[in-house]
Amino acid sequence: MYTEEYEAEIDVKDLFFSVLYQWRLLLLAAVIGAAVLGGYKTVRGSAGQTDPVALEPETEKLAQYDAEKLALEKTVGNLMNNIEEQNRYLAEAPLMQINPYKEAEATAELLVVSSEGTPENLGNVLQAYQYALGDGAYLQETAETLGTELRYLQELITVQGSRGLDGDVMINSFRVEMPEDGSTEGILSLRAIGPDSQMAERLLEAMLAEAESLQENLAVELGAHTVSLLRRSEGELVDTGLMTRQKTVRDNVSTLTDSLTAFEKKLDELTPPAAENVQQAAAKSTVKYAVIGFVAGGFAAAVAVCALYILNDKVTSEKEIVNRYRIKNLGEFSQVHRKRALGAVDDWLHRLAGDGKVWPEEAVLEMIAANVSNYADGKKTLFVTGLASEALLDKISKNLAAALPEIKIDSERDLISSASARRRLAECEGVILVEECKQSRYSLIQQELELAGNVGVEVIGVIVG
């Protein structure tokens, strides 16, 4: 069995530049270290050198300032959250999209007749329908179907008891008729509104369907009864109450915005109390500790970056693979570095490291084909595999097949977990590994090399994307 052990050697230059590439993190850690250590010295020095009796007025002023600042910040935060919610409500709530002069309405009246229960029992039945239709699980499904939220949908529907006929009585806020045959009758009024007739009618249909599905369960729990549709209508109307409500919401947003502006201005104008009796020696000591904290913070971040570089198992460069596993480099695709703030510093560091040049993809593919032709040594069947993306693997395979027609090129991704890839590996004369920076892992590459060695297949080289 192939059991060659590889030693992981660390290139000091690569390690050095890996730290420098993280200069933003180093600078941030240094600034935090300076702030923490300098602040600690300031607080400790003030506590040790200032007379407690003389410090009491200043402490009281500072505590008053902190309390006022905290209160203003909380107020500003609450106002911002309220404004955001109000604006979202204005933009998303169907109620706010209704034209008050052309409000779509769909109504229905349901007759509920009970031949067994008492008037009080029928009142409970009517109340159960009201609760279930006004806040039932079906509303959540309806809201998802209409592309809105449950809380917005509940504003568009109304379920209530309506006036009964002559000789009726009041039971649980519902009017219940008592016919001569001993049965009891009540009426449920359903109403749905919307920005258009389609939404109003769909809401009413959902309510009627839910009422029909509720009948069987409620008949078992509260007594036998029937529910029938008396009347249904659709139309448009002028709703001045809705007009007033919409105006109130919009005016409230304007009021909240004005309040936010006022409190933000007050917070900006709030200044901390001036420190008195600050000694020059204490200031110098604070600066000294800040410098020490700056150096210590940057050093700690550099150590952390070095540790991550050493422990990292992901591929960082083609040079690392070649040096670690002693295989040939068939070609590497240039990495286009992401543009960030102060990118000129990054470009300068890449030029110093010698990895700043970007090669065209066509040139890299030609170089790969030339290297494979030189290193294949008369082999007629090559297998292209690795842990790179399927797109990169396919692109390289097609290019090699077109550039080297005398060689049969076969390919399949992920030799580690693919049984078919292992069978293809055993059938070829040489294997080409295709890996990808920040995706492939050294431990898995070693497994790929061991698999190739176990079946006696030569590794022609590696391509890194």
PDB file of N, CA and C in Angstrom, residues 268-303:
ATOM      1  N   ASP A 268     -26.432  65.205  19.529  1.00  0.00           N
ATOM      2  CA  ASP A 268     -25.192  65.742  18.957  1.00  0.00           C
ATOM      3  C   ASP A 268     -24.651  66.909  19.775  1.00  0.00           C
ATOM      4  N   GLU A 269     -25.551  67.683  20.314  1.00  0.00           N
ATOM      5  CA  GLU A 269     -25.138  68.872  21.075  1.00  0.00           C
ATOM      6  C   GLU A 269     -24.731  68.533  22.496  1.00  0.00           C
ATOM      7  N   LEU A 270     -25.031  67.316  22.946  1.00  0.00           N
ATOM      8  CA  LEU A 270     -24.681  66.920  24.312  1.00  0.00           C
ATOM      9  C   LEU A 270     -23.166  66.720  24.419  1.00  0.00           C
ATOM     10  N   THR A 271     -22.541  67.402  25.333  1.00  0.00           N
ATOM     11  CA  THR A 271     -21.085  67.323  25.503  1.00  0.00           C
ATOM     12  C   THR A 271     -20.766  66.847  26.905  1.00  0.00           C
ATOM     13  N   PRO A 272     -19.732  66.046  27.041  1.00  0.00           N
ATOM     14  CA  PRO A 272     -19.362  65.568  28.389  1.00  0.00           C
ATOM     15  C   PRO A 272     -18.813  66.708  29.232  1.00  0.00           C
ATOM     16  N   PRO A 273     -18.925  66.595  30.534  1.00  0.00           N
ATOM     17  CA  PRO A 273     -18.399  67.648  31.408  1.00  0.00           C
ATOM     18  C   PRO A 273     -16.883  67.740  31.297  1.00  0.00           C
ATOM     19  N   ALA A 274     -16.371  68.954  31.322  1.00  0.00           N
ATOM     20  CA  ALA A 274     -14.929  69.169  31.191  1.00  0.00           C
ATOM     21  C   ALA A 274     -14.210  68.639  32.418  1.00  0.00           C
ATOM     22  N   ALA A 275     -13.156  67.869  32.175  1.00  0.00           N
ATOM     23  CA  ALA A 275     -12.370  67.332  33.294  1.00  0.00           C
ATOM     24  C   ALA A 275     -11.496  68.431  33.884  1.00  0.00           C
ATOM     25  N   GLU A 276     -11.456  68.514  35.188  1.00  0.00           N
ATOM     26  CA  GLU A 276     -10.679  69.529  35.884  1.00  0.00           C
ATOM     27  C   GLU A 276      -9.490  68.888  36.586  1.00  0.00           C
ATOM     28  N   ASN A 277      -8.452  69.675  36.793  1.00  0.00           N
ATOM     29  CA  ASN A 277      -7.265  69.251  37.543  1.00  0.00           C
ATOM     30  C   ASN A 277      -6.595  68.038  36.899  1.00  0.00           C
ATOM     31  N   VAL A 278      -6.534  68.009  35.577  1.00  0.00           N
ATOM     32  CA  VAL A 278      -5.866  66.911  34.877  1.00  0.00           C
ATOM     33  C   VAL A 278      -4.379  67.209  34.818  1.00  0.00           C
ATOM     34  N   GLN A 279      -3.614  66.388  35.407  1.00  0.00           N
ATOM     35  CA  GLN A 279      -2.185  66.642  35.495  1.00  0.00           C
ATOM     36  C   GLN A 279      -1.473  66.195  34.222  1.00  0.00           C
ATOM     37  N   GLN A 280      -0.427  66.951  33.883  1.00  0.00           N
ATOM     38  CA  GLN A 280       0.323  66.656  32.661  1.00  0.00           C
ATOM     39  C   GLN A 280       1.006  65.294  32.747  1.00  0.00           C
ATOM     40  N   ALA A 281       1.445  64.919  33.943  1.00  0.00           N
ATOM     41  CA  ALA A 281       2.110  63.626  34.098  1.00  0.00           C
ATOM     42  C   ALA A 281       1.152  62.479  33.814  1.00  0.00           C
ATOM     43  N   ALA A 282      -0.092  62.642  34.269  1.00  0.00           N
ATOM     44  CA  ALA A 282      -1.080  61.590  34.023  1.00  0.00           C
ATOM     45  C   ALA A 282      -1.341  61.439  32.533  1.00  0.00           C
ATOM     46  N   ALA A 283      -1.375  62.586  31.817  1.00  0.00           N
ATOM     47  CA  ALA A 283      -1.599  62.534  30.370  1.00  0.00           C
ATOM     48  C   ALA A 283      -0.454  61.807  29.663  1.00  0.00           C
ATOM     49  N   LYS A 284       0.799  62.089  30.094  1.00  0.00           N
ATOM     50  CA  LYS A 284       1.943  61.413  29.469  1.00  0.00           C
ATOM     51  C   LYS A 284       1.912  59.918  29.756  1.00  0.00           C
ATOM     52  N   SER A 285       1.506  59.573  30.978  1.00  0.00           N
ATOM     53  CA  SER A 285       1.425  58.158  31.324  1.00  0.00           C
ATOM     54  C   SER A 285       0.373  57.446  30.481  1.00  0.00           C
ATOM     55  N   THR A 286      -0.732  58.145  30.242  1.00  0.00           N
ATOM     56  CA  THR A 286      -1.787  57.560  29.408  1.00  0.00           C
ATOM     57  C   THR A 286      -1.295  57.323  27.982  1.00  0.00           C
ATOM     58  N   VAL A 287      -0.564  58.294  27.430  1.00  0.00           N
ATOM     59  CA  VAL A 287      -0.016  58.148  26.080  1.00  0.00           C
ATOM     60  C   VAL A 287       0.968  56.978  26.018  1.00  0.00           C
ATOM     61  N   LYS A 288       1.791  56.853  27.079  1.00  0.00           N
ATOM     62  CA  LYS A 288       2.770  55.767  27.129  1.00  0.00           C
ATOM     63  C   LYS A 288       2.068  54.404  27.100  1.00  0.00           C
ATOM     64  N   TYR A 289       1.043  54.267  27.924  1.00  0.00           N
ATOM     65  CA  TYR A 289       0.326  52.997  27.963  1.00  0.00           C
ATOM     66  C   TYR A 289      -0.446  52.750  26.660  1.00  0.00           C
ATOM     67  N   ALA A 290      -0.922  53.823  26.043  1.00  0.00           N
ATOM     68  CA  ALA A 290      -1.612  53.668  24.765  1.00  0.00           C
ATOM     69  C   ALA A 290      -0.673  53.133  23.694  1.00  0.00           C
ATOM     70  N   VAL A 291       0.589  53.636  23.683  1.00  0.00           N
ATOM     71  CA  VAL A 291       1.578  53.148  22.719  1.00  0.00           C
ATOM     72  C   VAL A 291       1.882  51.672  22.974  1.00  0.00           C
ATOM     73  N   ILE A 292       2.037  51.329  24.262  1.00  0.00           N
ATOM     74  CA  ILE A 292       2.294  49.919  24.592  1.00  0.00           C
ATOM     75  C   ILE A 292       1.116  49.046  24.158  1.00  0.00           C
ATOM     76  N   GLY A 293      -0.104  49.527  24.413  1.00  0.00           N
ATOM     77  CA  GLY A 293      -1.284  48.779  23.981  1.00  0.00           C
ATOM     78  C   GLY A 293      -1.365  48.644  22.480  1.00  0.00           C
ATOM     79  N   PHE A 294      -0.951  49.697  21.751  1.00  0.00           N
ATOM     80  CA  PHE A 294      -0.952  49.655  20.287  1.00  0.00           C
ATOM     81  C   PHE A 294      -0.025  48.549  19.787  1.00  0.00           C
ATOM     82  N   VAL A 295       1.181  48.503  20.341  1.00  0.00           N
ATOM     83  CA  VAL A 295       2.153  47.487  19.918  1.00  0.00           C
ATOM     84  C   VAL A 295       1.686  46.096  20.322  1.00  0.00           C
ATOM     85  N   ALA A 296       1.183  45.984  21.574  1.00  0.00           N
ATOM     86  CA  ALA A 296       0.754  44.674  22.059  1.00  0.00           C
ATOM     87  C   ALA A 296      -0.439  44.151  21.267  1.00  0.00           C
ATOM     88  N   GLY A 297      -1.397  45.028  20.953  1.00  0.00           N
ATOM     89  CA  GLY A 297      -2.563  44.609  20.174  1.00  0.00           C
ATOM     90  C   GLY A 297      -2.172  44.140  18.784  1.00  0.00           C
ATOM     91  N   GLY A 298      -1.290  44.896  18.129  1.00  0.00           N
ATOM     92  CA  GLY A 298      -0.840  44.479  16.801  1.00  0.00           C
ATOM     93  C   GLY A 298      -0.060  43.180  16.843  1.00  0.00           C
ATOM     94  N   PHE A 299       0.787  43.015  17.877  1.00  0.00           N
ATOM     95  CA  PHE A 299       1.571  41.778  17.998  1.00  0.00           C
ATOM     96  C   PHE A 299       0.659  40.574  18.239  1.00  0.00           C
ATOM     97  N   ALA A 300      -0.343  40.742  19.119  1.00  0.00           N
ATOM     98  CA  ALA A 300      -1.268  39.640  19.400  1.00  0.00           C
ATOM     99  C   ALA A 300      -2.027  39.238  18.138  1.00  0.00           C
ATOM    100  N   ALA A 301      -2.452  40.221  17.339  1.00  0.00           N
ATOM    101  CA  ALA A 301      -3.149  39.904  16.094  1.00  0.00           C
ATOM    102  C   ALA A 301      -2.231  39.189  15.115  1.00  0.00           C
ATOM    103  N   ALA A 302      -0.956  39.621  15.059  1.00  0.00           N
ATOM    104  CA  ALA A 302       0.002  38.960  14.155  1.00  0.00           C
ATOM    105  C   ALA A 302       0.227  37.506  14.561  1.00  0.00           C
ATOM    106  N   VAL A 303       0.323  37.259  15.867  1.00  0.00           N
ATOM    107  CA  VAL A 303       0.485  35.879  16.350  1.00  0.00           C
ATOM    108  C   VAL A 303      -0.731  35.039  15.976  1.00  0.00           C
TER     109      VAL A 303
END
